[in-house]
Each structure stands twice: as C-alpha cells, then as structure tokens.
Amino acid sequence: MQPLATLLGWTLVVLACILAAWITTRYIWSTSQAERRAAHLMREIFSPQEMRQLFWRGYVDIPSTLAPSRVYRVPRSNGYVQVRENGRIIMGLCLQPVERLPRADVVVLHKLMIEAQEEFYLQTANKFRYFDL
C-alpha cells in the first residue's frame, strides 16, 4: 500500500509542476508577444527622431496643437506626463487605461490623444500643479 501511495503522491506533484510550468510559459509568452506588438506599433507611429529621444532620454516631447509654446513630455516608464510651456513645467498629468497595457501602447495612447483630441485629453487627465520654490 505504501509504494502505491508514494507513486500516486509523486504523480500528483509532477502533474502540478507541469501545469504550473504550462501556465507560466503561456503567460510569459503572451506578455512578451503583446510587448513586441506594442513596440512594433510604436515604431510605425513615431518618427525616427521621436524614437531616438524616447530611447536616449527616456521621454518623448509631443507638441501641443492648441498652444504653440506648450509641449507634453511623455515618459517611457511609468510616471506623470509633464506639461511644459516655454521650457518650464506648469503641471503634471496622470492618465492611465483601465486595463493593463504594454508600456509602449500607453506612450502611443498619449501621443495619439494629444495630437487628435488635446482638449479631451486635458479634461480627462488628473492634473497636478507644479510650483517653483
């Protein structure tokens, strides 16, 4: 009886490990596939200059369509979007999608919203004022 229980126990352990490895592999593969697609979309939408700025500086400056002296500085990593006028930060904006998206998709989202519907972008985002001390 003891060898049968041991064999059954080890079989369950092996099956649990296989199931965990399968779930983990599928999760990692789908996440990396989403990241690859997002990076490809970004390369199609952003100009070479914007891609260089994003890669080397960690942010991309998107010019305002409403105010000629305004620029939106969108970070590559998580963080607030800086609103700059005449080179000075005037406020920070926080606007995130409800569902988790690859970071490259979020950067593209900011760019497209600013360029297409800047007023709606400003109305929707949470605003944080910057003060010079």
JSON list of C-alpha atoms in Angstrom, two decimals:
[
{"chain": "A", "resi": 1, "resn": "MET", "atom": "CA", "xyz": [0.00, 0.00, 0.00]},
{"chain": "A", "resi": 2, "resn": "GLN", "atom": "CA", "xyz": [2.83, 2.39, 0.87]},
{"chain": "A", "resi": 3, "resn": "PRO", "atom": "CA", "xyz": [4.57, 2.25, -2.57]},
{"chain": "A", "resi": 4, "resn": "LEU", "atom": "CA", "xyz": [1.24, 2.90, -4.31]},
{"chain": "A", "resi": 5, "resn": "ALA", "atom": "CA", "xyz": [0.57, 5.99, -2.15]},
{"chain": "A", "resi": 6, "resn": "THR", "atom": "CA", "xyz": [4.11, 7.25, -2.78]},
{"chain": "A", "resi": 7, "resn": "LEU", "atom": "CA", "xyz": [3.72, 6.73, -6.53]},
{"chain": "A", "resi": 8, "resn": "LEU", "atom": "CA", "xyz": [0.36, 8.50, -6.52]},
{"chain": "A", "resi": 9, "resn": "GLY", "atom": "CA", "xyz": [1.81, 11.37, -4.48]},
{"chain": "A", "resi": 10, "resn": "TRP", "atom": "CA", "xyz": [4.76, 11.85, -6.84]},
{"chain": "A", "resi": 11, "resn": "THR", "atom": "CA", "xyz": [2.46, 11.65, -9.86]},
{"chain": "A", "resi": 12, "resn": "LEU", "atom": "CA", "xyz": [0.33, 14.47, -8.44]},
{"chain": "A", "resi": 13, "resn": "VAL", "atom": "CA", "xyz": [3.43, 16.56, -7.72]},
{"chain": "A", "resi": 14, "resn": "VAL", "atom": "CA", "xyz": [4.74, 16.07, -11.28]},
{"chain": "A", "resi": 15, "resn": "LEU", "atom": "CA", "xyz": [1.34, 16.92, -12.79]},
{"chain": "A", "resi": 16, "resn": "ALA", "atom": "CA", "xyz": [1.09, 20.06, -10.65]},
{"chain": "A", "resi": 17, "resn": "CYS", "atom": "CA", "xyz": [4.59, 21.14, -11.76]},
{"chain": "A", "resi": 18, "resn": "ILE", "atom": "CA", "xyz": [3.74, 20.53, -15.43]},
{"chain": "A", "resi": 19, "resn": "LEU", "atom": "CA", "xyz": [0.53, 22.54, -15.08]},
{"chain": "A", "resi": 20, "resn": "ALA", "atom": "CA", "xyz": [2.34, 25.40, -13.33]},
{"chain": "A", "resi": 21, "resn": "ALA", "atom": "CA", "xyz": [5.07, 25.45, -16.00]},
{"chain": "A", "resi": 22, "resn": "TRP", "atom": "CA", "xyz": [2.47, 25.43, -18.79]},
{"chain": "A", "resi": 23, "resn": "ILE", "atom": "CA", "xyz": [0.50, 28.32, -17.24]},
{"chain": "A", "resi": 24, "resn": "THR", "atom": "CA", "xyz": [3.67, 30.33, -16.56]},
{"chain": "A", "resi": 25, "resn": "THR", "atom": "CA", "xyz": [5.04, 29.77, -20.07]},
{"chain": "A", "resi": 26, "resn": "ARG", "atom": "CA", "xyz": [1.78, 30.81, -21.70]},
{"chain": "A", "resi": 27, "resn": "TYR", "atom": "CA", "xyz": [1.61, 33.94, -19.51]},
{"chain": "A", "resi": 28, "resn": "ILE", "atom": "CA", "xyz": [5.20, 34.95, -20.26]},
{"chain": "A", "resi": 29, "resn": "TRP", "atom": "CA", "xyz": [4.82, 34.24, -23.98]},
{"chain": "A", "resi": 30, "resn": "SER", "atom": "CA", "xyz": [1.59, 36.23, -24.29]},
{"chain": "A", "resi": 31, "resn": "THR", "atom": "CA", "xyz": [3.04, 39.15, -22.33]},
{"chain": "A", "resi": 32, "resn": "SER", "atom": "CA", "xyz": [6.17, 39.26, -24.46]},
{"chain": "A", "resi": 33, "resn": "GLN", "atom": "CA", "xyz": [4.07, 38.94, -27.61]},
{"chain": "A", "resi": 34, "resn": "ALA", "atom": "CA", "xyz": [1.97, 41.93, -26.51]},
{"chain": "A", "resi": 35, "resn": "GLU", "atom": "CA", "xyz": [5.13, 43.89, -25.75]},
{"chain": "A", "resi": 36, "resn": "ARG", "atom": "CA", "xyz": [6.56, 43.05, -29.19]},
{"chain": "A", "resi": 37, "resn": "ARG", "atom": "CA", "xyz": [3.36, 44.15, -30.92]},
{"chain": "A", "resi": 38, "resn": "ALA", "atom": "CA", "xyz": [3.31, 47.38, -28.92]},
{"chain": "A", "resi": 39, "resn": "ALA", "atom": "CA", "xyz": [6.93, 48.14, -29.80]},
{"chain": "A", "resi": 40, "resn": "HIS", "atom": "CA", "xyz": [6.21, 47.47, -33.48]},
{"chain": "A", "resi": 41, "resn": "LEU", "atom": "CA", "xyz": [3.20, 49.80, -33.41]},
{"chain": "A", "resi": 42, "resn": "MET", "atom": "CA", "xyz": [5.29, 52.49, -31.72]},
{"chain": "A", "resi": 43, "resn": "ARG", "atom": "CA", "xyz": [7.97, 52.25, -34.42]},
{"chain": "A", "resi": 44, "resn": "GLU", "atom": "CA", "xyz": [5.28, 52.69, -37.08]},
{"chain": "A", "resi": 45, "resn": "ILE", "atom": "CA", "xyz": [3.67, 55.73, -35.45]},
{"chain": "A", "resi": 46, "resn": "PHE", "atom": "CA", "xyz": [6.66, 57.61, -34.02]},
{"chain": "A", "resi": 47, "resn": "SER", "atom": "CA", "xyz": [9.16, 59.43, -36.19]},
{"chain": "A", "resi": 48, "resn": "PRO", "atom": "CA", "xyz": [12.83, 58.33, -36.06]},
{"chain": "A", "resi": 49, "resn": "GLN", "atom": "CA", "xyz": [13.62, 61.50, -34.08]},
{"chain": "A", "resi": 50, "resn": "GLU", "atom": "CA", "xyz": [10.90, 60.72, -31.52]},
{"chain": "A", "resi": 51, "resn": "MET", "atom": "CA", "xyz": [12.14, 57.14, -31.22]},
{"chain": "A", "resi": 52, "resn": "ARG", "atom": "CA", "xyz": [15.71, 58.35, -30.60]},
{"chain": "A", "resi": 53, "resn": "GLN", "atom": "CA", "xyz": [14.51, 60.81, -27.96]},
{"chain": "A", "resi": 54, "resn": "LEU", "atom": "CA", "xyz": [12.45, 58.11, -26.26]},
{"chain": "A", "resi": 55, "resn": "PHE", "atom": "CA", "xyz": [15.35, 55.65, -26.28]},
{"chain": "A", "resi": 56, "resn": "TRP", "atom": "CA", "xyz": [18.15, 58.01, -25.20]},
{"chain": "A", "resi": 57, "resn": "ARG", "atom": "CA", "xyz": [16.31, 60.41, -22.91]},
{"chain": "A", "resi": 58, "resn": "GLY", "atom": "CA", "xyz": [13.52, 58.21, -21.59]},
{"chain": "A", "resi": 59, "resn": "TYR", "atom": "CA", "xyz": [10.74, 60.52, -22.75]},
{"chain": "A", "resi": 60, "resn": "VAL", "atom": "CA", "xyz": [9.23, 61.97, -25.89]},
{"chain": "A", "resi": 61, "resn": "ASP", "atom": "CA", "xyz": [8.09, 65.57, -26.34]},
{"chain": "A", "resi": 62, "resn": "ILE", "atom": "CA", "xyz": [4.74, 65.92, -28.10]},
{"chain": "A", "resi": 63, "resn": "PRO", "atom": "CA", "xyz": [3.99, 69.48, -29.28]},
{"chain": "A", "resi": 64, "resn": "SER", "atom": "CA", "xyz": [0.61, 70.94, -28.39]},
{"chain": "A", "resi": 65, "resn": "THR", "atom": "CA", "xyz": [-1.95, 71.52, -31.12]},
{"chain": "A", "resi": 66, "resn": "LEU", "atom": "CA", "xyz": [-3.63, 74.26, -29.05]},
{"chain": "A", "resi": 67, "resn": "ALA", "atom": "CA", "xyz": [-0.75, 76.32, -27.66]},
{"chain": "A", "resi": 68, "resn": "PRO", "atom": "CA", "xyz": [2.41, 76.80, -29.75]},
{"chain": "A", "resi": 69, "resn": "SER", "atom": "CA", "xyz": [4.66, 77.19, -26.69]},
{"chain": "A", "resi": 70, "resn": "ARG", "atom": "CA", "xyz": [3.31, 74.05, -24.96]},
{"chain": "A", "resi": 71, "resn": "VAL", "atom": "CA", "xyz": [4.94, 70.62, -25.05]},
{"chain": "A", "resi": 72, "resn": "TYR", "atom": "CA", "xyz": [3.81, 67.39, -23.40]},
{"chain": "A", "resi": 73, "resn": "ARG", "atom": "CA", "xyz": [6.71, 65.31, -22.10]},
{"chain": "A", "resi": 74, "resn": "VAL", "atom": "CA", "xyz": [5.57, 61.68, -22.05]},
{"chain": "A", "resi": 75, "resn": "PRO", "atom": "CA", "xyz": [7.85, 59.29, -20.10]},
{"chain": "A", "resi": 76, "resn": "ARG", "atom": "CA", "xyz": [8.83, 55.87, -21.45]},
{"chain": "A", "resi": 77, "resn": "SER", "atom": "CA", "xyz": [8.39, 54.35, -17.99]},
{"chain": "A", "resi": 78, "resn": "ASN", "atom": "CA", "xyz": [5.56, 54.90, -15.54]},
{"chain": "A", "resi": 79, "resn": "GLY", "atom": "CA", "xyz": [5.17, 58.46, -14.37]},
{"chain": "A", "resi": 80, "resn": "TYR", "atom": "CA", "xyz": [3.36, 61.72, -14.88]},
{"chain": "A", "resi": 81, "resn": "VAL", "atom": "CA", "xyz": [3.20, 63.48, -18.22]},
{"chain": "A", "resi": 82, "resn": "GLN", "atom": "CA", "xyz": [4.82, 66.90, -17.79]},
{"chain": "A", "resi": 83, "resn": "VAL", "atom": "CA", "xyz": [3.14, 69.88, -19.40]},
{"chain": "A", "resi": 84, "resn": "ARG", "atom": "CA", "xyz": [5.79, 72.47, -20.30]},
{"chain": "A", "resi": 85, "resn": "GLU", "atom": "CA", "xyz": [5.30, 75.99, -21.56]},
{"chain": "A", "resi": 86, "resn": "ASN", "atom": "CA", "xyz": [8.31, 77.99, -22.71]},
{"chain": "A", "resi": 87, "resn": "GLY", "atom": "CA", "xyz": [10.56, 75.29, -21.24]},
{"chain": "A", "resi": 88, "resn": "ARG", "atom": "CA", "xyz": [9.03, 75.44, -17.73]},
{"chain": "A", "resi": 89, "resn": "ILE", "atom": "CA", "xyz": [6.89, 72.75, -16.14]},
{"chain": "A", "resi": 90, "resn": "ILE", "atom": "CA", "xyz": [3.41, 74.11, -15.45]},
{"chain": "A", "resi": 91, "resn": "MET", "atom": "CA", "xyz": [1.62, 70.90, -14.44]},
{"chain": "A", "resi": 92, "resn": "GLY", "atom": "CA", "xyz": [1.75, 67.14, -14.38]},
{"chain": "A", "resi": 93, "resn": "LEU", "atom": "CA", "xyz": [-0.92, 64.89, -15.85]},
{"chain": "A", "resi": 94, "resn": "CYS", "atom": "CA", "xyz": [-1.94, 61.37, -14.92]},
{"chain": "A", "resi": 95, "resn": "LEU", "atom": "CA", "xyz": [-4.00, 59.40, -17.42]},
{"chain": "A", "resi": 96, "resn": "GLN", "atom": "CA", "xyz": [-3.91, 55.61, -17.43]},
{"chain": "A", "resi": 97, "resn": "PRO", "atom": "CA", "xyz": [-6.01, 52.98, -19.22]},
{"chain": "A", "resi": 98, "resn": "VAL", "atom": "CA", "xyz": [-8.43, 50.92, -17.15]},
{"chain": "A", "resi": 99, "resn": "GLU", "atom": "CA", "xyz": [-6.90, 47.63, -18.33]},
{"chain": "A", "resi": 100, "resn": "ARG", "atom": "CA", "xyz": [-3.20, 46.80, -18.19]},
{"chain": "A", "resi": 101, "resn": "LEU", "atom": "CA", "xyz": [-1.44, 47.61, -21.45]},
{"chain": "A", "resi": 102, "resn": "PRO", "atom": "CA", "xyz": [2.17, 47.27, -22.52]},
{"chain": "A", "resi": 103, "resn": "ARG", "atom": "CA", "xyz": [4.07, 50.45, -21.70]},
{"chain": "A", "resi": 104, "resn": "ALA", "atom": "CA", "xyz": [4.75, 51.19, -25.38]},
{"chain": "A", "resi": 105, "resn": "ASP", "atom": "CA", "xyz": [1.00, 51.16, -26.03]},
{"chain": "A", "resi": 106, "resn": "VAL", "atom": "CA", "xyz": [0.47, 53.66, -23.22]},
{"chain": "A", "resi": 107, "resn": "VAL", "atom": "CA", "xyz": [3.07, 56.02, -24.73]},
{"chain": "A", "resi": 108, "resn": "VAL", "atom": "CA", "xyz": [1.36, 55.71, -28.13]},
{"chain": "A", "resi": 109, "resn": "LEU", "atom": "CA", "xyz": [-2.00, 56.34, -26.46]},
{"chain": "A", "resi": 110, "resn": "HIS", "atom": "CA", "xyz": [-0.74, 59.63, -25.00]},
{"chain": "A", "resi": 111, "resn": "LYS", "atom": "CA", "xyz": [0.70, 60.76, -28.34]},
{"chain": "A", "resi": 112, "resn": "LEU", "atom": "CA", "xyz": [-2.44, 59.97, -30.33]},
{"chain": "A", "resi": 113, "resn": "MET", "atom": "CA", "xyz": [-4.78, 61.55, -27.78]},
{"chain": "A", "resi": 114, "resn": "ILE", "atom": "CA", "xyz": [-2.71, 64.73, -27.58]},
{"chain": "A", "resi": 115, "resn": "GLU", "atom": "CA", "xyz": [-2.48, 65.05, -31.35]},
{"chain": "A", "resi": 116, "resn": "ALA", "atom": "CA", "xyz": [-6.11, 64.14, -32.10]},
{"chain": "A", "resi": 117, "resn": "GLN", "atom": "CA", "xyz": [-8.13, 65.48, -29.14]},
{"chain": "A", "resi": 118, "resn": "GLU", "atom": "CA", "xyz": [-5.95, 67.57, -26.88]},
{"chain": "A", "resi": 119, "resn": "GLU", "atom": "CA", "xyz": [-8.90, 69.31, -25.17]},
{"chain": "A", "resi": 120, "resn": "PHE", "atom": "CA", "xyz": [-10.48, 65.95, -24.26]},
{"chain": "A", "resi": 121, "resn": "TYR", "atom": "CA", "xyz": [-7.07, 64.70, -23.09]},
{"chain": "A", "resi": 122, "resn": "LEU", "atom": "CA", "xyz": [-6.73, 67.68, -20.74]},
{"chain": "A", "resi": 123, "resn": "GLN", "atom": "CA", "xyz": [-10.30, 67.30, -19.45]},
{"chain": "A", "resi": 124, "resn": "THR", "atom": "CA", "xyz": [-9.86, 63.58, -18.77]},
{"chain": "A", "resi": 125, "resn": "ALA", "atom": "CA", "xyz": [-6.43, 63.59, -17.10]},
{"chain": "A", "resi": 126, "resn": "ASN", "atom": "CA", "xyz": [-5.87, 64.14, -13.40]},
{"chain": "A", "resi": 127, "resn": "LYS", "atom": "CA", "xyz": [-3.89, 67.37, -13.02]},
{"chain": "A", "resi": 128, "resn": "PHE", "atom": "CA", "xyz": [-1.10, 68.16, -10.60]},
{"chain": "A", "resi": 129, "resn": "ARG", "atom": "CA", "xyz": [0.17, 71.72, -10.35]},
{"chain": "A", "resi": 130, "resn": "TYR", "atom": "CA", "xyz": [3.89, 72.49, -10.21]},
{"chain": "A", "resi": 131, "resn": "PHE", "atom": "CA", "xyz": [5.16, 75.41, -8.19]},
{"chain": "A", "resi": 132, "resn": "ASP", "atom": "CA", "xyz": [8.62, 76.96, -8.35]},
{"chain": "A", "resi": 133, "resn": "LEU", "atom": "CA", "xyz": [10.13, 77.32, -4.90]}
]
